[in-house]
Amino acid sequence: MSTLKSQVDKLQSQIKLSSNAQENETIIEANSNILNRLNKSLGELTSNKTKFNVIPLISQLDEQLIPSTEGDESDGFLISESSGLVLGDDIKALLDRAKVSLPLLSEKWKELGHEAQQDDSLNNSIVALKSLTKIISGLNDKYWDQWLINLEKDFFEEEAVLERQSNLGKKGIFEKYITLKARFDAEKTSKDVNSDLVSSLISLKEKLVILRGQMDTSDLPEGVAKFLKEVSSPYSTTTLELLTPKVLEWLTKKDLLSKYKVSR
């Protein structure tokens, strides 16, 4: 009888352990779900924070890049008088929403534990983080990409000009230019945006500007070299008076007309 009782007790103990294990598994799975959903949004926000931190730096290097807070109605990133980056009204609102949502989720998790995964506070927190990340990411990319475009304008040279350099005794300059340009193109696509990358891109740009200035454009038709120099410079405004018949003929022959646009 005692043997039977011990077997029954053992069986009941095993059933209880199995039940507890299943319950614990449910709790672990629920908490993991909460953590994974939050980590995904927080990870995206963290990666954008790094890029966000270099925006003031590139704005100092390109003062026309980001609007000033004085008299500007933009809701994006703005630059204060101290050259610090401030947030527009729409980003502030999204940030405030996230600041409210996350503490609410924290309180619900303390109260409900793993069951908080069914609470609206979890979804509200994730939506708030995603909304904030989306607009910051868009603005980060907008200003970063525009800064890269502005950098490239300083050293860009038409393929038709580059191709002539080897025949004009500038093969070494041409090869250095091509090598550095390839490095610039590779670095500008880096996902690891930080101050070191900014410094490297600026250094490459400065070297490319020097090499571009050493290229020979003497065999170009009259007016073409001046037109190309003016249209590539970020510090000058090219007027239509530079688009002479000879320049237009050269651009047409080289199939370059579609690369330029008229603005006012």
Tab-separated table of C-alpha atoms in Angstrom:
chain	number	residue	atom	x	y	z
A	1	MET	CA	0.000	0.000	0.000
A	2	SER	CA	2.830	2.337	0.939
A	3	THR	CA	4.508	1.507	-2.339
A	4	LEU	CA	1.337	2.431	-4.247
A	5	LYS	CA	1.017	5.673	-2.257
A	6	SER	CA	4.609	6.627	-2.998
A	7	GLN	CA	4.046	5.952	-6.689
A	8	VAL	CA	0.902	8.111	-6.666
A	9	ASP	CA	2.754	10.893	-4.820
A	10	LYS	CA	5.589	10.687	-7.314
A	11	LEU	CA	3.153	10.825	-10.228
A	12	GLN	CA	1.385	13.863	-8.731
A	13	SER	CA	4.728	15.555	-8.220
A	14	GLN	CA	5.670	14.922	-11.841
A	15	ILE	CA	2.327	16.295	-13.020
A	16	LYS	CA	2.829	19.414	-10.901
A	17	LEU	CA	6.354	19.881	-12.235
A	18	SER	CA	5.097	19.446	-15.784
A	19	SER	CA	2.328	21.968	-15.176
A	20	ASN	CA	4.771	24.459	-13.654
A	21	ALA	CA	7.189	23.964	-16.507
A	22	GLN	CA	4.459	24.637	-19.049
A	23	GLU	CA	3.375	27.736	-17.153
A	24	ASN	CA	6.957	28.960	-16.920
A	25	GLU	CA	7.420	28.331	-20.618
A	26	THR	CA	4.361	30.462	-21.338
A	27	ILE	CA	5.725	33.264	-19.143
A	28	ILE	CA	9.165	33.113	-20.775
A	29	GLU	CA	7.657	33.116	-24.254
A	30	ALA	CA	5.412	36.096	-23.444
A	31	ASN	CA	8.235	38.127	-21.903
A	32	SER	CA	10.504	37.273	-24.833
A	33	ASN	CA	7.820	38.497	-27.205
A	34	ILE	CA	7.574	41.802	-25.325
A	35	LEU	CA	11.372	42.187	-25.300
A	36	ASN	CA	11.817	41.321	-28.985
A	37	ARG	CA	9.105	43.713	-30.146
A	38	LEU	CA	10.545	46.555	-28.088
A	39	ASN	CA	14.160	45.765	-29.020
A	40	LYS	CA	13.387	45.970	-32.723
A	41	SER	CA	11.996	49.496	-32.392
A	42	LEU	CA	14.678	50.574	-29.925
A	43	GLY	CA	17.414	49.172	-32.164
A	44	GLU	CA	16.202	51.191	-35.135
A	45	LEU	CA	15.991	54.311	-32.980
A	46	THR	CA	19.504	53.755	-31.603
A	47	SER	CA	21.043	53.400	-35.076
A	48	ASN	CA	19.390	56.655	-36.128
A	49	LYS	CA	20.653	58.392	-32.988
A	50	THR	CA	24.250	57.945	-34.174
A	51	LYS	CA	23.458	59.546	-37.528
A	52	PHE	CA	21.412	62.232	-35.792
A	53	ASN	CA	24.486	63.200	-33.761
A	54	VAL	CA	26.530	64.130	-36.861
A	55	ILE	CA	23.846	66.391	-38.358
A	56	PRO	CA	25.047	69.453	-36.360
A	57	LEU	CA	28.603	68.681	-37.510
A	58	ILE	CA	27.789	68.614	-41.211
A	59	SER	CA	25.576	71.701	-40.804
A	60	GLN	CA	28.640	73.600	-39.557
A	61	LEU	CA	30.514	72.462	-42.661
A	62	ASP	CA	27.600	73.368	-44.933
A	63	GLU	CA	25.674	76.249	-43.351
A	64	GLN	CA	23.042	76.239	-46.085
A	65	LEU	CA	22.142	72.627	-45.392
A	66	ILE	CA	19.740	72.965	-42.470
A	67	PRO	CA	17.343	75.888	-41.894
A	68	SER	CA	17.829	78.272	-39.002
A	69	THR	CA	15.277	78.563	-36.230
A	70	GLU	CA	14.967	82.281	-36.932
A	71	GLY	CA	11.814	82.883	-38.929
A	72	ASP	CA	11.632	79.314	-40.196
A	73	GLU	CA	8.434	77.287	-40.055
A	74	SER	CA	10.016	73.913	-40.724
A	75	ASP	CA	9.005	71.055	-38.439
A	76	GLY	CA	12.201	69.110	-39.016
A	77	PHE	CA	15.683	69.578	-37.554
A	78	LEU	CA	16.620	73.193	-36.920
A	79	ILE	CA	19.870	74.877	-35.974
A	80	SER	CA	19.913	77.236	-33.019
A	81	GLU	CA	22.097	80.328	-32.695
A	82	SER	CA	24.709	78.224	-30.887
A	83	SER	CA	24.801	75.821	-33.876
A	84	GLY	CA	23.085	73.176	-31.784
A	85	LEU	CA	20.484	70.899	-33.287
A	86	VAL	CA	16.924	71.399	-32.052
A	87	LEU	CA	13.743	69.540	-32.924
A	88	GLY	CA	10.816	70.851	-34.901
A	89	ASP	CA	7.296	70.791	-33.470
A	90	ASP	CA	6.246	67.536	-35.128
A	91	ILE	CA	9.259	65.627	-33.808
A	92	LYS	CA	8.791	67.119	-30.353
A	93	ALA	CA	5.195	65.885	-30.326
A	94	LEU	CA	6.239	62.358	-31.315
A	95	LEU	CA	9.036	62.374	-28.744
A	96	ASP	CA	6.619	63.478	-26.014
A	97	ARG	CA	4.242	60.709	-27.033
A	98	ALA	CA	7.009	58.115	-26.706
A	99	LYS	CA	8.038	59.525	-23.326
A	100	VAL	CA	4.470	59.041	-22.093
A	101	SER	CA	3.887	55.609	-23.641
A	102	LEU	CA	6.989	53.801	-22.400
A	103	PRO	CA	6.538	54.533	-18.664
A	104	LEU	CA	2.915	53.383	-18.967
A	105	LEU	CA	4.100	50.086	-20.418
A	106	SER	CA	6.657	49.767	-17.635
A	107	GLU	CA	3.957	50.200	-15.003
A	108	LYS	CA	1.682	47.697	-16.742
A	109	TRP	CA	4.488	45.144	-16.909
A	110	LYS	CA	5.129	45.539	-13.172
A	111	GLU	CA	1.410	45.042	-12.564
A	112	LEU	CA	0.583	42.301	-15.061
A	113	GLY	CA	3.919	40.661	-15.745
A	114	HIS	CA	3.958	38.607	-18.940
A	115	GLU	CA	0.268	39.313	-19.510
A	116	ALA	CA	1.265	42.863	-20.414
A	117	GLN	CA	1.845	41.578	-23.943
A	118	GLN	CA	-1.937	41.719	-24.369
A	119	ASP	CA	-2.200	45.264	-23.016
A	120	ASP	CA	-2.681	48.269	-25.291
A	121	SER	CA	0.295	49.975	-23.659
A	122	LEU	CA	2.714	47.631	-25.472
A	123	ASN	CA	1.303	48.356	-28.895
A	124	ASN	CA	1.052	52.085	-28.107
A	125	SER	CA	4.727	52.165	-27.095
A	126	ILE	CA	5.845	50.378	-30.255
A	127	VAL	CA	3.739	52.636	-32.487
A	128	ALA	CA	5.144	55.715	-30.724
A	129	LEU	CA	8.745	54.513	-31.178
A	130	LYS	CA	8.193	53.619	-34.831
A	131	SER	CA	6.583	56.973	-35.588
A	132	LEU	CA	9.446	58.861	-33.952
A	133	THR	CA	12.086	56.720	-35.670
A	134	LYS	CA	10.462	57.052	-39.089
A	135	ILE	CA	10.504	60.834	-39.163
A	136	ILE	CA	14.012	61.111	-37.675
A	137	SER	CA	15.301	58.527	-40.150
A	138	GLY	CA	13.771	60.400	-43.074
A	139	LEU	CA	15.295	63.710	-42.012
A	140	ASN	CA	18.665	62.114	-41.258
A	141	ASP	CA	18.780	60.626	-44.755
A	142	LYS	CA	17.573	63.850	-46.357
A	143	TYR	CA	20.269	66.042	-44.848
A	144	TRP	CA	23.031	63.442	-45.117
A	145	ASP	CA	22.300	62.739	-48.780
A	146	GLN	CA	22.138	66.466	-49.586
A	147	TRP	CA	25.462	67.015	-47.841
A	148	LEU	CA	27.049	64.278	-49.949
A	149	ILE	CA	25.654	65.864	-53.104
A	150	ASN	CA	27.113	69.222	-52.074
A	151	LEU	CA	30.488	67.578	-51.417
A	152	GLU	CA	30.566	65.897	-54.820
A	153	LYS	CA	29.770	69.115	-56.627
A	154	ASP	CA	33.177	70.424	-55.571
A	155	PHE	CA	35.154	67.748	-57.397
A	156	PHE	CA	32.791	66.282	-59.994
A	157	GLU	CA	34.167	66.123	-63.503
A	158	GLU	CA	32.479	64.948	-66.675
A	159	GLU	CA	33.545	61.587	-68.051
A	160	ALA	CA	34.309	63.255	-71.379
A	161	VAL	CA	36.947	65.391	-69.658
A	162	LEU	CA	38.384	62.525	-67.618
A	163	GLU	CA	38.835	60.347	-70.686
A	164	ARG	CA	41.110	62.963	-72.289
A	165	GLN	CA	43.595	63.154	-69.408
A	166	SER	CA	45.697	60.124	-70.355
A	167	ASN	CA	46.267	61.548	-73.845
A	168	LEU	CA	47.177	64.951	-72.408
A	169	GLY	CA	50.009	63.720	-70.164
A	170	LYS	CA	47.854	63.594	-67.040
A	171	LYS	CA	47.588	59.838	-66.672
A	172	GLY	CA	48.923	59.840	-63.095
A	173	ILE	CA	46.448	62.502	-62.006
A	174	PHE	CA	43.635	60.654	-63.748
A	175	GLU	CA	44.464	57.365	-62.025
A	176	LYS	CA	44.725	59.018	-58.574
A	177	TYR	CA	41.403	60.751	-59.151
A	178	ILE	CA	39.678	57.502	-60.136
A	179	THR	CA	41.124	55.671	-57.106
A	180	LEU	CA	40.096	58.356	-54.603
A	181	LYS	CA	36.695	58.750	-56.228
A	182	ALA	CA	36.103	55.007	-55.805
A	183	ARG	CA	37.024	55.296	-52.104
A	184	PHE	CA	34.673	58.246	-51.699
A	185	ASP	CA	31.818	56.331	-53.376
A	186	ALA	CA	32.424	53.326	-51.111
A	187	GLU	CA	32.595	55.357	-47.908
A	188	LYS	CA	29.526	57.459	-48.633
A	189	THR	CA	27.353	54.318	-48.605
A	190	SER	CA	28.593	53.270	-45.156
A	191	LYS	CA	25.907	52.554	-42.572
A	192	ASP	CA	28.301	53.500	-39.783
A	193	VAL	CA	27.777	57.255	-39.938
A	194	ASN	CA	29.920	59.082	-37.374
A	195	SER	CA	32.365	61.979	-37.047
A	196	ASP	CA	35.277	59.849	-38.305
A	197	LEU	CA	33.396	59.106	-41.520
A	198	VAL	CA	32.616	62.802	-41.943
A	199	SER	CA	36.313	63.673	-41.550
A	200	SER	CA	37.356	60.980	-44.026
A	201	LEU	CA	34.860	62.138	-46.670
A	202	ILE	CA	36.000	65.752	-46.300
A	203	SER	CA	39.644	64.694	-46.632
A	204	LEU	CA	38.877	62.709	-49.785
A	205	LYS	CA	36.911	65.620	-51.222
A	206	GLU	CA	39.785	68.048	-50.656
A	207	LYS	CA	42.254	65.711	-52.401
A	208	LEU	CA	39.859	65.221	-55.305
A	209	VAL	CA	39.376	68.985	-55.668
A	210	ILE	CA	43.153	69.416	-55.971
A	211	LEU	CA	43.409	66.643	-58.571
A	212	ARG	CA	40.507	68.072	-60.536
A	213	GLY	CA	42.233	71.445	-60.610
A	214	GLN	CA	45.360	69.823	-62.072
A	215	MET	CA	43.520	68.293	-65.013
A	216	ASP	CA	44.076	69.632	-68.508
A	217	THR	CA	41.054	71.159	-70.248
A	218	SER	CA	43.012	73.117	-72.864
A	219	ASP	CA	41.790	71.017	-75.784
A	220	LEU	CA	38.123	71.623	-75.023
A	221	PRO	CA	36.164	73.849	-77.407
A	222	GLU	CA	35.996	77.540	-76.544
A	223	GLY	CA	33.800	78.227	-73.517
A	224	VAL	CA	33.280	74.580	-72.528
A	225	ALA	CA	35.884	74.523	-69.737
A	226	LYS	CA	34.445	77.693	-68.192
A	227	PHE	CA	30.896	76.361	-68.427
A	228	LEU	CA	31.828	73.069	-66.759
A	229	LYS	CA	33.749	74.871	-64.014
A	230	GLU	CA	30.936	77.292	-63.261
A	231	VAL	CA	28.154	74.719	-63.360
A	232	SER	CA	30.045	72.434	-60.963
A	233	SER	CA	30.881	75.136	-58.445
A	234	PRO	CA	28.575	75.361	-55.408
A	235	TYR	CA	29.620	78.989	-54.955
A	236	SER	CA	28.491	80.385	-58.295
A	237	THR	CA	25.290	80.577	-60.305
A	238	THR	CA	25.651	79.596	-63.938
A	239	THR	CA	23.761	81.834	-66.358
A	240	LEU	CA	22.519	80.953	-69.823
A	241	GLU	CA	25.009	83.366	-71.396
A	242	LEU	CA	27.663	80.692	-70.835
A	243	LEU	CA	25.664	78.242	-72.924
A	244	THR	CA	27.100	79.446	-76.237
A	245	PRO	CA	26.455	77.632	-79.538
A	246	LYS	CA	29.858	75.926	-79.273
A	247	VAL	CA	29.176	74.797	-75.717
A	248	LEU	CA	25.713	73.560	-76.679
A	249	GLU	CA	27.177	71.699	-79.660
A	250	TRP	CA	29.787	70.006	-77.438
A	251	LEU	CA	27.216	68.998	-74.816
A	252	THR	CA	24.948	67.611	-77.536
A	253	LYS	CA	27.779	65.660	-79.133
A	254	LYS	CA	28.758	64.153	-75.776
A	255	ASP	CA	25.116	63.348	-74.974
A	256	LEU	CA	25.239	65.488	-71.814
A	257	LEU	CA	22.221	67.731	-72.284
A	258	SER	CA	19.990	65.543	-70.094
A	259	LYS	CA	22.450	65.899	-67.197
A	260	TYR	CA	21.872	69.631	-66.828
A	261	LYS	CA	18.729	71.518	-65.949
A	262	VAL	CA	17.645	75.147	-66.098
A	263	SER	CA	16.441	76.825	-62.922
A	264	ARG	CA	15.630	80.328	-61.805
